[in-house]
Amino acid sequence: MDDKTNALREHVKGIFSNLELVLGWEPGYDPLHTRPFYVRTESDIDRLTANCLSFQNLTRYLAKSMNAVDPAADGRKIGVCVKGCDSRSLVALIQEKFVSRDRVYVIGLPCRGTLDARRIRALVPDPARIRSVNAEGDELVVETDRGISRFALDRAIARKCLQCRYPNPVIHDVLIGDPVTPRLKIDAENPSVAAVEALSLEDRLLFWENQLDRCIRCFACRNACPLCVCQNHCIMETRMPKWITQYRNMNEKFMFHMIHALHLAGRCTECGECERVCPVGIPVALIKEKINAIIYEMLDYESGIDPEAVPPLLTFSPKETGI
Amino acid sequence: MSGKIFVAHDALSGLLDDLSKKFKVWIPQMMDQASGHIAFGVYAPGKKPELTRRSRLSPKKILFPSMDTLFKFTYVKDPKDPVRYTIDLKESFDNGPTLVFGARPCDTRGFQTFDQVFLKGQYKDVYYERRRQNTLFATLVCQDSDTACFCSSVGSGPADMTGSDMAVIPIEGGYVIEGLTDAGRKLVETSGSAPSPEQAAAAEQMKRNTAALKIGEDDLTGYADDLTRRFTDMDFWREQVSPCITCGVCTWVCPTCYCFSITDEASGMSGERMRSWDSCMFYLYTLEARGHNPRPTKMERYRNRVGHKFSYFPKKYDGMVSCCGCGRCIRTCPVSIDIRKVVKELKETADDRA
Ligand code: SF4
Ligand code: SF4
Ligand code: SF4
Ligand code: SF4
């Protein structure tokens, strides 16, 4: 995303008196990090930022950390900043009635891609103290205590962004900045899924075993996901009934990831948060992308586009064929 | 002999090969190139220690495995009276001679926290104790720091060898390895040849230079009472913790977080009693049998994490902060919550924040 900080602040200043709070981002502990920010007072507005470091999908707070269903007594709304992918999660949450459309004021931010802090760390001499991160045209310029590194922006942006089909928010009350051209066409094949499918069955199993072997069962992927809504009732933790043992072995990890993916089938909006937050770098969103591709092919449905639509696995139609 | 050896860069694998005949040797290694994931793994010939980039996961699991079988049990029926049974218990220990090579000072020092709790109290944890006694640490004198490091803020520093048996000191062309404890010296002396006087001097110089570095801006010890004062200031905790997604990553990556759960993993008549990592950032961690939860939201849970490390622990253990300043929780937190900032702001008054 290009830097839209100033335009965002100006806009929020103009409407803040009608809002209860605004979910946005502020700078994190170094120039490569950003953190979600609850703008609660007028004076907070000048801490807001919106740029290619605005990684986090803030809609997860609407569903998991606050009541975004019932109207506030004074009628004020919750402002929420969304990128293209985030807006799809919001649509899915509205469909499933975790959020009421008229409870939120949606600030849409067309997005050219967010940076992947891990890829950047691998591209600059590490360990290095990062002093500044700037996108200059198609190049990313990272200044560290060991000098300046420049590389193509595409080498530093997140996997989900390289294959983005919805960079422009699909719903919004205001759009900050001009719409951008999607990288892929709406019906384009998912290149990451295709790459894994090109492997033989044995290699594919090996690929996932190697990846999931690292999983430490922290559940950050689950907690970051806006649509993983069971919260404290997740099968991975409940003792009664006890579905899963505490063993850190492949069976249990595989079970967890398959459950996570299946519960997200036709619901996952490919925001990539599960993958970004994974402390051990497992491309967990890829499993959901594959399932989404199946849903698209079989049921001609794409999640998080139309707030009025009913996700296919949340309904039943006798007319469904081919299943 | 001097209790020191010099190991050239290209002789390091040879040394590790030799050591791995006597020990289970753990080294920081690249686990996944694509995501740059570095963690501690068991050395095998051909593996390269990753000594220039930081490991994302701490070496905690070496002495405190994420799943640890405490004992195995089998119910044995009495053939004469099948409603009666006895329980057959089997000890389970996995603790051969172990060497951790290439941990950083903060990593090794993290176990000091474990020692207080698992060894020095009224009860000893035999599982931890046996591993601890059988493990040697060859710790890297840390030459570099990143924006999340703050070891000097918690009473340590990049050359602090507390808890280490050997110091691995990087110099031109290789490493000088210096024995610090009897066991460390003994191992060093049988593992290679002494450094030249120049190499020994370079190592001394390196140690001095590193010891003079101050990593982390503020002193974060001495906040025990500030936490108490802030305990019920929920506005403060809301401001600090709102972005938290209670994922627990901070506790999994932390070398000093030692909370655990105990479960019986059984099927049919036999099974194991297992200890596994748990996290105070989880709702279920404090959920009581009757349904009450004393830490119902992330605010109480994060307050506990900070309080435990910077207030309750030092109050109980002579002022020792149970955070080694490794910065892992800061680096891996998906929403960039910075524990340094939270602790520092404990001292500020409500007016400072307005
Ligand atoms: S499963 Fe992953 S990619 Fe899909 S909505 Fe959840 S966090 Fe986003
Ligand atoms: S975030 Fe990564 S390590 Fe944690 S449970 Fe998910 S896949 Fe496993
Ligand atoms: S890693 Fe960050 S988001 Fe996750 S529980 Fe810890 S403080 Fe909260
Ligand atoms: S609290 Fe954070 S900085 Fe302190 S020891 Fe744990 S992971 Fe390291």
XYZ file of C-alpha atoms and ligand atoms in Angstrom:
709
model
C 0.000 0.000 0.000
C 1.349 3.450 -0.791
C 1.635 5.777 2.125
C -1.840 7.091 2.864
C -1.126 8.206 6.392
C -1.903 11.885 5.909
C -5.076 11.367 3.910
C -6.282 8.837 6.479
C -5.627 11.136 9.429
C -7.395 14.024 7.707
C -10.405 11.892 6.962
C -10.627 10.452 10.465
C -10.380 13.929 11.998
C -13.393 15.000 9.983
C -15.645 12.157 11.109
C -14.287 11.186 14.502
C -17.098 12.824 16.510
C -19.538 10.336 14.946
C -17.444 7.324 15.818
C -16.920 5.343 18.967
C -13.375 4.385 18.029
C -11.350 3.631 14.930
C -9.331 0.472 14.335
C -6.153 1.394 12.512
C -2.401 0.913 12.717
C 0.463 2.746 14.411
C 4.252 2.361 14.114
C 5.723 -0.602 16.012
C 9.006 -1.058 17.821
C 11.193 -0.537 14.778
C 10.671 0.791 11.233
C 9.831 -2.701 9.959
C 6.963 -3.254 12.364
C 3.481 -1.914 12.782
C 0.880 -2.605 15.382
C -2.881 -2.467 15.425
C -4.121 0.660 17.090
C -7.425 1.510 18.736
C -7.991 5.222 18.139
C -10.050 6.156 21.178
C -9.505 9.888 21.492
C -9.073 12.813 19.133
C -5.422 13.103 20.149
C -4.738 9.499 19.091
C -5.454 10.312 15.456
C -1.967 11.620 14.800
C -0.505 8.249 15.712
C -2.368 6.513 12.865
C -0.386 5.195 9.898
C -1.421 3.451 6.700
C 1.252 2.141 4.386
C 2.841 -1.041 3.084
C 3.530 -2.059 6.688
C -0.157 -2.122 7.612
C -0.103 -5.905 7.706
C -2.648 -6.827 10.318
C -6.216 -7.661 9.378
C -8.134 -5.561 11.876
C -11.492 -7.187 11.263
C -10.522 -10.005 13.646
C -10.992 -7.567 16.528
C -14.543 -6.834 15.389
C -15.458 -10.487 15.657
C -13.326 -11.554 18.582
C -12.593 -8.597 20.834
C -15.723 -6.452 20.812
C -19.414 -6.395 20.157
C -19.861 -5.234 16.589
C -23.390 -6.554 16.290
C -25.615 -4.539 18.595
C -25.943 -0.831 17.933
C -24.338 1.515 20.457
C -26.713 3.435 22.733
C -25.610 6.728 21.210
C -25.690 5.345 17.675
C -21.970 5.874 17.108
C -20.215 3.420 14.852
C -16.906 1.579 15.005
C -14.528 2.801 12.330
C -12.359 0.121 10.779
C -9.562 0.439 8.224
C -9.503 -2.325 5.628
C -7.278 -3.328 2.737
C -8.790 -5.318 -0.113
C -8.283 -8.710 1.543
C -9.449 -7.438 4.927
C -12.657 -6.130 3.388
C -13.499 -9.639 2.236
C -13.130 -10.929 5.795
C -15.482 -8.170 6.867
C -18.023 -9.252 4.267
C -17.778 -12.839 5.503
C -18.283 -11.664 9.096
C -21.326 -9.671 8.037
C -22.738 -12.703 6.207
C -22.328 -14.804 9.322
C -23.782 -12.098 11.562
C -20.661 -11.568 13.644
C -20.733 -7.943 12.523
C -23.682 -5.734 11.547
C -23.063 -3.676 8.469
C -24.581 -0.585 10.056
C -22.468 -0.928 13.197
C -19.261 -0.248 11.290
C -17.876 2.640 9.317
C -15.589 1.090 6.734
C -12.523 3.025 5.668
C -11.253 1.331 2.513
C -7.585 1.486 1.523
C -6.724 0.243 -1.975
C -3.502 -1.723 -1.604
C -0.493 -2.536 -3.786
C 0.752 -5.132 -1.355
C 2.054 -5.367 2.202
C 5.637 -6.168 3.067
C 6.716 -9.482 4.511
C 9.021 -8.703 7.434
C 10.543 -12.181 7.298
C 11.477 -11.929 3.646
C 13.028 -8.539 4.299
C 15.064 -9.875 7.195
C 16.409 -12.524 4.837
C 17.327 -9.888 2.247
C 19.251 -7.512 4.471
C 22.393 -8.365 6.395
C 21.106 -9.813 9.633
C 21.298 -9.245 12.498
C 21.004 -5.631 11.635
C 19.350 -2.677 13.223
C 16.769 -1.482 10.772
C 16.664 2.301 10.543
C 14.166 2.951 7.763
C 12.059 1.146 5.192
C 10.825 3.016 2.134
C 9.191 1.986 -1.094
C 10.565 4.001 -4.013
C 8.639 3.081 -7.137
C 9.191 -0.619 -7.768
C 12.078 -0.740 -5.361
C 12.303 -1.183 -1.634
C 15.044 0.701 0.162
C 15.996 -0.587 3.606
C 18.534 1.300 5.645
C 20.284 -0.602 8.409
C 23.325 -0.003 10.573
C 25.246 -2.009 7.986
C 24.336 0.130 5.036
C 21.565 0.503 2.511
C 19.968 -2.458 0.730
C 17.815 -2.028 -2.364
C 15.792 -4.732 -3.980
C 12.750 -5.217 -6.145
C 9.595 -4.606 -4.161
C 8.148 -7.912 -5.347
C 10.872 -9.799 -3.508
C 9.763 -8.230 -0.254
C 6.005 -8.373 -0.366
C 3.834 -11.102 1.103
C 2.971 -14.235 -0.854
C -0.749 -13.491 -0.660
C -0.124 -10.038 -2.152
C 1.814 -11.409 -5.119
C -1.320 -13.290 -6.114
C -3.876 -10.689 -5.050
C -7.104 -10.500 -7.006
C -8.964 -8.057 -4.796
C -6.625 -5.177 -3.903
C -9.563 -2.764 -3.704
C -11.942 -3.046 -0.759
C -15.123 -4.786 -1.858
C -17.177 -2.777 0.624
C -16.412 0.627 2.072
C -18.027 3.821 3.256
C -15.098 5.849 2.052
C -12.134 5.012 -0.118
C -8.815 6.666 0.673
C -6.740 6.785 -2.526
C -7.371 5.583 -6.055
C -8.264 2.000 -6.918
C -5.334 -0.109 -8.088
C -5.093 -2.764 -10.804
C -5.281 -6.316 -9.452
C -2.194 -8.484 -10.010
C -4.263 -11.464 -11.091
C -7.580 -11.769 -12.879
C -10.551 -12.846 -10.791
C -10.680 -16.338 -12.305
C -6.914 -16.849 -12.518
C -5.464 -20.065 -11.149
C -3.768 -19.711 -7.764
C -0.047 -19.979 -8.622
C 1.037 -21.200 -5.171
C -1.524 -23.981 -5.199
C -0.474 -24.907 -8.745
C 3.181 -25.100 -7.675
C 2.429 -27.593 -4.903
C 0.121 -29.594 -7.142
C 2.892 -29.933 -9.689
C 4.719 -32.124 -7.168
C 4.199 -35.861 -7.163
C 1.913 -37.197 -4.449
C 4.901 -38.468 -2.452
C 6.707 -35.151 -2.701
C 3.580 -33.295 -1.745
C 3.246 -35.382 1.404
C 6.916 -34.814 2.139
C 6.472 -31.069 1.602
C 3.664 -30.865 4.143
C 5.377 -33.177 6.596
C 8.476 -30.994 6.467
C 6.431 -27.879 6.955
C 4.139 -29.124 9.706
C 7.015 -30.754 11.546
C 7.996 -27.260 12.696
C 4.561 -26.423 14.078
C 4.785 -25.746 17.799
C 1.005 -25.834 18.345
C 0.904 -22.241 19.491
C -2.340 -21.555 17.608
C -1.346 -18.073 16.509
C -2.725 -19.012 13.085
C -6.064 -19.719 14.690
C -6.118 -16.644 16.884
C -5.168 -14.251 14.120
C -7.818 -15.525 11.740
C -10.863 -13.255 11.642
C -13.077 -16.196 10.754
C -11.779 -18.775 13.206
C -14.473 -17.855 15.679
C -14.757 -20.743 18.140
C -12.248 -19.013 20.403
C -12.029 -20.812 23.750
C -14.044 -23.761 22.491
C -11.513 -24.880 19.911
C -11.106 -28.662 19.770
C -7.379 -28.245 20.243
C -7.770 -27.085 23.796
C -11.014 -28.284 25.265
C -10.589 -31.161 27.688
C -14.245 -32.193 27.682
C -14.618 -33.671 25.241
C -10.968 -34.301 24.650
C -10.471 -34.521 20.927
C -6.752 -34.108 20.740
C -3.850 -35.188 22.895
C -1.069 -32.889 23.985
C 1.482 -34.764 21.894
C 3.410 -32.558 19.523
C 3.448 -35.195 16.835
C 2.552 -35.166 13.183
C -0.837 -36.814 13.654
C -2.052 -34.192 16.059
C -0.615 -31.315 14.068
C -2.087 -32.649 10.878
C -5.439 -33.081 12.559
C -5.360 -29.499 13.803
C -4.495 -28.039 10.434
C -7.081 -30.094 8.606
C -9.762 -29.070 11.096
C -8.714 -25.440 10.815
C -8.808 -25.648 7.032
C -12.107 -27.515 6.842
C -13.804 -25.131 9.229
C -12.660 -22.376 6.912
C -13.768 -24.100 3.713
C -15.638 -21.565 1.613
C -15.226 -19.033 4.423
C -11.507 -18.232 4.301
C -10.963 -14.955 2.484
C -7.260 -15.487 1.859
C -6.158 -12.565 4.002
C -2.966 -14.486 4.799
C -2.928 -13.603 8.480
C -2.578 -17.213 9.624
C 0.569 -17.500 7.565
C 2.035 -14.139 8.508
C 1.731 -14.727 12.238
C 3.140 -18.247 12.278
C 6.334 -17.996 14.334
C 7.944 -20.859 12.456
C 7.023 -19.741 8.940
C 4.641 -22.480 7.801
C 2.618 -21.498 4.709
C -0.629 -22.503 6.393
C -2.867 -20.324 4.229
C -1.939 -22.511 1.290
C -4.080 -25.362 2.627
C -7.084 -23.073 2.762
C -6.348 -21.694 -0.691
C -6.472 -25.195 -2.101
C -9.817 -25.825 -0.437
C -11.103 -22.502 -1.729
C -10.078 -23.536 -5.233
C -12.155 -26.699 -4.834
C -15.152 -24.707 -3.575
C -14.828 -22.352 -6.515
C -14.701 -25.189 -8.985
C -17.514 -27.234 -7.469
C -19.855 -24.619 -6.146
C -18.866 -21.574 -8.124
C -18.552 -19.601 -4.912
C -15.994 -17.155 -3.681
C -15.980 -16.058 -0.054
C -16.301 -12.515 1.164
C -17.598 -10.793 -1.935
C -21.349 -10.379 -1.516
C -22.686 -9.554 1.981
C -26.083 -10.984 1.032
C -24.782 -14.370 -0.177
C -24.858 -17.479 2.010
C -21.588 -19.445 2.110
C -22.280 -22.838 0.510
C -21.163 -24.945 3.450
C -23.442 -23.033 5.775
C -26.512 -24.024 3.827
C -28.005 -26.925 1.944
C -29.590 -27.029 -1.426
C -31.110 -30.184 -2.889
C -30.082 -28.868 -6.292
C -26.383 -29.159 -5.489
C -24.745 -31.586 -7.825
C -21.305 -32.978 -8.316
C -20.491 -33.403 -4.648
C 47.106 -26.195 29.519
C 45.282 -22.915 29.392
C 41.769 -24.284 29.224
C 41.427 -22.700 25.833
C 41.541 -23.971 22.286
C 41.414 -22.348 18.891
C 39.099 -23.771 16.267
C 39.441 -22.458 12.735
C 36.188 -21.923 10.814
C 36.861 -24.925 8.601
C 37.652 -27.129 11.602
C 34.369 -26.476 13.376
C 32.474 -29.357 11.784
C 35.313 -31.713 12.734
C 35.040 -30.573 16.336
C 31.278 -31.009 16.347
C 31.652 -34.444 14.753
C 33.962 -35.468 17.589
C 31.761 -33.977 20.274
C 28.678 -35.633 18.865
C 30.281 -39.019 19.526
C 30.186 -38.273 23.242
C 27.199 -35.956 23.529
C 23.867 -35.240 22.022
C 24.941 -31.900 20.568
C 22.358 -29.195 19.933
C 23.165 -26.332 17.599
C 21.133 -23.455 16.203
C 20.396 -24.430 12.618
C 18.446 -23.284 9.594
C 15.225 -25.277 9.609
C 13.576 -23.683 6.603
C 15.356 -21.526 4.082
C 12.200 -20.002 2.605
C 11.075 -18.433 5.860
C 14.558 -18.088 7.367
C 13.499 -20.195 10.316
C 16.320 -20.929 12.735
C 15.882 -23.130 15.794
C 17.936 -25.523 17.902
C 18.239 -28.993 16.471
C 20.416 -32.022 17.120
C 23.741 -31.933 15.318
C 24.519 -34.604 12.783
C 27.564 -34.630 10.487
C 26.943 -32.263 7.598
C 24.747 -29.846 9.540
C 25.991 -26.314 9.882
C 25.590 -24.297 13.048
C 23.944 -20.946 12.348
C 26.032 -18.598 14.443
C 25.453 -15.275 12.742
C 21.660 -15.059 12.688
C 19.449 -15.370 15.751
C 17.301 -18.390 16.439
C 13.603 -17.660 16.517
C 12.865 -20.372 19.072
C 14.889 -20.535 22.261
C 16.816 -23.640 23.397
C 14.310 -24.067 26.233
C 13.038 -27.378 24.905
C 16.443 -29.009 25.409
C 16.001 -29.032 29.190
C 12.258 -28.585 29.198
C 10.761 -30.462 26.246
C 7.466 -29.256 24.840
C 6.160 -32.734 25.558
C 7.791 -34.843 28.204
C 6.681 -38.268 29.360
C 6.888 -38.349 33.138
C 6.024 -42.007 33.477
C 4.160 -44.767 31.712
C 1.327 -46.663 33.294
C -0.568 -49.861 32.662
C -3.599 -51.129 34.494
C -3.102 -54.823 35.206
C -6.199 -56.815 36.001
C -6.171 -59.402 38.693
C -7.061 -62.623 36.808
C -8.795 -64.049 39.858
C -10.903 -60.986 40.504
C -11.218 -58.934 37.307
C -12.757 -55.896 38.992
C -9.526 -55.412 40.874
C -6.447 -54.139 39.223
C -3.012 -52.905 40.021
C -1.149 -50.136 38.285
C 2.207 -50.846 36.807
C 4.360 -47.689 36.615
C 7.499 -47.240 34.573
C 9.938 -44.400 34.958
C 10.682 -42.443 31.883
C 13.882 -40.477 31.560
C 15.652 -39.281 28.505
C 18.792 -37.581 29.669
C 22.093 -38.692 28.224
C 25.122 -36.376 28.084
C 24.104 -33.274 26.192
C 25.959 -30.242 24.878
C 24.397 -27.021 23.665
C 26.774 -25.331 21.254
C 26.281 -21.801 20.018
C 23.460 -20.542 22.209
C 23.672 -16.833 22.962
C 24.271 -15.530 26.496
C 20.569 -14.661 26.908
C 19.583 -18.185 25.846
C 21.836 -19.883 28.363
C 20.987 -17.414 31.068
C 17.298 -18.161 30.552
C 17.795 -21.418 32.428
C 18.736 -19.452 35.549
C 15.025 -18.767 35.901
C 14.249 -22.457 35.635
C 16.931 -23.261 38.207
C 15.281 -21.050 40.814
C 11.915 -22.662 40.397
C 12.748 -26.247 39.516
C 15.845 -26.835 41.627
C 16.162 -24.409 44.491
C 12.783 -24.539 46.161
C 11.260 -26.973 48.557
C 10.623 -29.470 45.773
C 13.011 -30.459 43.060
C 11.882 -31.329 39.617
C 13.808 -34.519 38.925
C 13.177 -34.424 35.204
C 14.650 -30.981 34.850
C 17.393 -31.703 37.362
C 18.720 -34.765 35.550
C 18.825 -32.991 32.243
C 20.399 -29.936 33.791
C 23.175 -31.995 35.385
C 23.917 -33.776 32.149
C 24.035 -30.714 29.928
C 26.966 -28.463 29.145
C 26.660 -25.072 27.501
C 29.192 -23.642 25.066
C 27.876 -20.129 24.676
C 28.687 -17.635 21.964
C 30.012 -14.262 23.011
C 27.406 -12.180 21.224
C 28.847 -9.691 18.785
C 25.729 -8.180 17.387
C 22.282 -7.167 18.473
C 19.084 -6.240 16.739
C 16.345 -3.759 17.528
C 14.549 -6.177 19.853
C 17.550 -7.173 22.024
C 17.786 -5.754 25.546
C 19.930 -8.100 27.645
C 21.754 -5.230 29.374
C 18.406 -3.829 30.549
C 17.750 -6.883 32.713
C 21.064 -7.108 34.503
C 22.954 -9.078 31.890
C 24.911 -8.297 28.731
C 26.259 -9.756 25.493
C 29.334 -11.269 27.172
C 27.526 -12.562 30.284
C 28.556 -16.194 30.721
C 26.321 -16.968 33.698
C 25.346 -20.612 33.452
C 27.841 -21.394 30.688
C 30.521 -24.072 30.831
C 32.423 -22.747 27.869
C 32.675 -19.425 26.062
C 32.823 -19.488 22.275
C 34.649 -16.318 21.305
C 34.616 -15.348 17.642
C 37.914 -13.947 16.372
C 39.516 -13.539 12.955
C 39.598 -16.943 11.260
C 37.638 -18.929 13.831
C 36.788 -19.247 17.481
C 38.634 -19.430 20.741
C 36.760 -21.765 23.044
C 37.443 -21.214 26.694
C 36.502 -23.567 29.524
C 34.743 -21.777 32.361
C 33.672 -24.588 34.681
C 35.634 -27.720 35.592
C 33.578 -29.805 33.214
C 33.968 -27.194 30.507
C 37.734 -26.942 30.959
C 38.119 -30.682 30.914
C 36.208 -30.982 27.696
C 38.036 -28.108 26.043
C 41.433 -29.489 26.917
C 40.723 -32.780 25.246
C 39.140 -31.247 22.188
C 41.855 -29.325 20.355
C 45.022 -27.334 20.552
C 45.719 -24.135 22.411
C 45.416 -20.768 20.645
C 48.535 -18.807 19.716
C 49.317 -15.899 22.047
C 47.921 -13.529 19.396
C 44.707 -15.500 19.139
C 44.355 -15.633 22.912
C 44.895 -11.876 23.089
C 42.359 -11.265 20.330
C 39.819 -13.336 22.253
C 40.457 -11.369 25.446
C 40.040 -8.155 23.513
C 36.811 -9.385 21.981
C 35.443 -10.312 25.380
C 36.346 -6.914 26.799
C 34.828 -5.030 23.882
C 31.653 -7.038 24.048
C 31.343 -6.711 27.806
C 31.501 -2.938 27.393
C 28.466 -2.895 25.074
C 25.152 -1.861 26.491
C 22.294 -3.566 24.684
C 18.975 -1.954 25.476
C 18.351 1.634 26.449
C 16.717 1.483 29.850
C 17.285 -0.381 33.072
C 14.213 -2.585 33.434
C 15.012 -4.022 36.840
C 13.459 -2.504 39.951
C 9.884 -2.290 38.641
C 8.393 -4.726 41.139
C 6.432 -2.118 43.077
C 5.379 -0.185 40.005
C 3.554 -3.231 38.758
C 1.751 -3.567 42.077
C 0.741 0.066 41.920
C -0.569 -0.370 38.378
C -2.301 -3.643 39.069
C -5.857 -2.347 39.051
C -5.319 0.436 36.501
C -7.291 -1.262 33.757
C -7.057 1.764 31.449
C -3.317 1.261 31.419
C -3.637 -2.424 30.584
C -6.277 -1.754 27.947
C -4.005 0.739 26.213
C -1.063 -1.675 26.289
C -2.837 -4.902 25.477
C -5.713 -4.056 23.099
C -3.862 -5.307 20.007
C -2.987 -8.659 21.627
C -4.587 -11.663 19.955
C -3.755 -13.977 22.913
C -1.914 -16.309 20.607
C 0.650 -17.251 23.220
C 3.561 -16.985 20.786
C 5.391 -14.773 23.273
C 5.333 -17.571 25.832
C 6.281 -20.362 23.420
C 9.351 -18.556 22.130
C 10.423 -17.305 25.564
C 13.442 -19.003 27.181
C 12.158 -18.214 30.677
C 8.445 -19.047 30.458
C 8.068 -22.351 32.254
C 4.326 -22.919 32.645
C 3.138 -26.396 31.889
C 0.141 -28.638 31.830
C -0.059 -32.282 32.875
C -2.308 -34.718 31.085
C -2.797 -38.450 30.970
C -2.614 -39.594 27.409
C -4.042 -43.069 27.530
C -5.848 -45.495 25.360
C -7.326 -48.706 26.706
C -5.408 -49.976 29.702
C -2.177 -48.114 29.249
C -0.827 -44.673 28.664
C 1.561 -41.984 29.748
C 1.445 -39.078 32.083
C 2.749 -36.199 30.105
C 3.941 -32.715 30.810
C 3.530 -30.266 27.959
C 4.037 -26.541 27.537
C 1.128 -24.354 28.463
C 0.661 -20.628 28.150
C -0.651 -18.063 30.610
C -2.001 -16.152 27.612
C -4.714 -18.784 27.147
C -8.180 -18.580 28.621
C -8.155 -22.236 29.600
C -4.945 -21.866 31.535
C -6.711 -20.376 34.547
C -10.195 -21.707 33.971
C -11.293 -23.306 37.224
C -13.320 -26.469 37.496
C -16.461 -24.672 38.538
C -16.265 -22.303 35.587
C -14.806 -19.220 37.252
C -11.832 -17.653 35.538
C -9.686 -15.236 37.534
C -8.053 -13.991 34.335
C -11.008 -13.737 32.008
C -9.556 -11.336 29.445
C -6.272 -10.737 27.739
C -5.652 -7.752 29.985
C -5.410 -9.863 33.133
C -3.441 -12.467 31.261
C -0.858 -10.120 29.802
C -0.607 -8.292 33.124
C 0.279 -11.634 34.640
C 2.971 -12.251 32.059
C 4.646 -8.924 32.758
C 3.976 -9.097 36.489
C 5.434 -12.546 36.807
C 8.667 -11.603 35.090
C 9.227 -8.106 36.419
C 7.489 -8.082 39.796
C 6.450 -11.352 41.438
C 9.584 -13.230 40.454
C 12.050 -10.560 41.600
C 10.118 -10.156 44.840
C 10.499 -13.830 45.523
C 14.006 -14.424 44.189
C 16.279 -11.631 45.370
C 15.410 -9.079 42.754
C 16.088 -11.388 39.828
C 13.981 -10.424 36.831
C 12.760 -13.563 35.054
C 13.321 -12.145 31.595
C 16.714 -12.518 29.965
C 16.181 -9.742 27.423
C 16.430 -11.963 24.374
C 13.711 -9.984 22.603
C 12.054 -13.050 21.082
C 8.565 -12.113 22.230
C 9.001 -8.704 20.623
C 10.337 -10.129 17.363
C 7.657 -12.757 16.939
C 4.562 -11.058 18.353
C 2.168 -10.767 15.398
C 1.014 -7.371 16.631
C 4.376 -6.040 17.810
C 3.651 -5.719 21.499
C 6.889 -4.567 23.091
C 7.424 -5.780 26.632
C 10.144 -3.136 27.185
C 7.658 -0.383 26.531
C 5.021 -1.925 28.790
C 7.459 -2.256 31.681
C 8.862 1.212 31.227
C 5.439 2.782 31.179
C 4.549 1.103 34.468
C 6.455 3.916 36.116
C 4.761 6.743 34.289
C 1.887 8.411 36.037
C -1.565 8.868 34.629
C -0.655 12.467 33.824
C 2.287 11.459 31.652
C -0.059 9.477 29.489
C -2.721 12.149 29.061
S -7.665 -19.048 7.272
Fe -5.876 -17.662 7.112
S -6.083 -16.683 5.103
Fe -8.080 -17.610 5.598
S -9.297 -15.961 6.544
Fe -8.278 -17.112 8.206
S -6.336 -16.023 8.571
Fe -7.125 -15.326 6.595
S 0.944 -20.434 13.960
Fe 2.383 -21.889 13.028
S 3.381 -22.908 14.748
Fe 1.561 -21.897 15.566
S -0.038 -23.498 15.495
Fe -0.202 -22.322 13.584
S 1.077 -23.448 12.113
Fe 1.641 -24.174 14.170
S 2.691 -12.845 21.037
Fe 1.741 -10.818 21.106
S -0.375 -11.143 20.397
Fe 0.457 -13.157 20.932
S -0.181 -13.455 23.080
Fe 1.892 -12.569 23.128
S 1.546 -10.358 23.297
Fe -0.401 -11.266 22.633
S 9.920 -12.125 28.076
Fe 10.544 -11.804 25.939
S 12.534 -10.828 26.058
Fe 12.100 -11.672 28.090
S 13.093 -13.678 28.043
Fe 10.967 -13.973 27.405
S 10.988 -13.854 25.151
Fe 12.934 -13.022 25.900
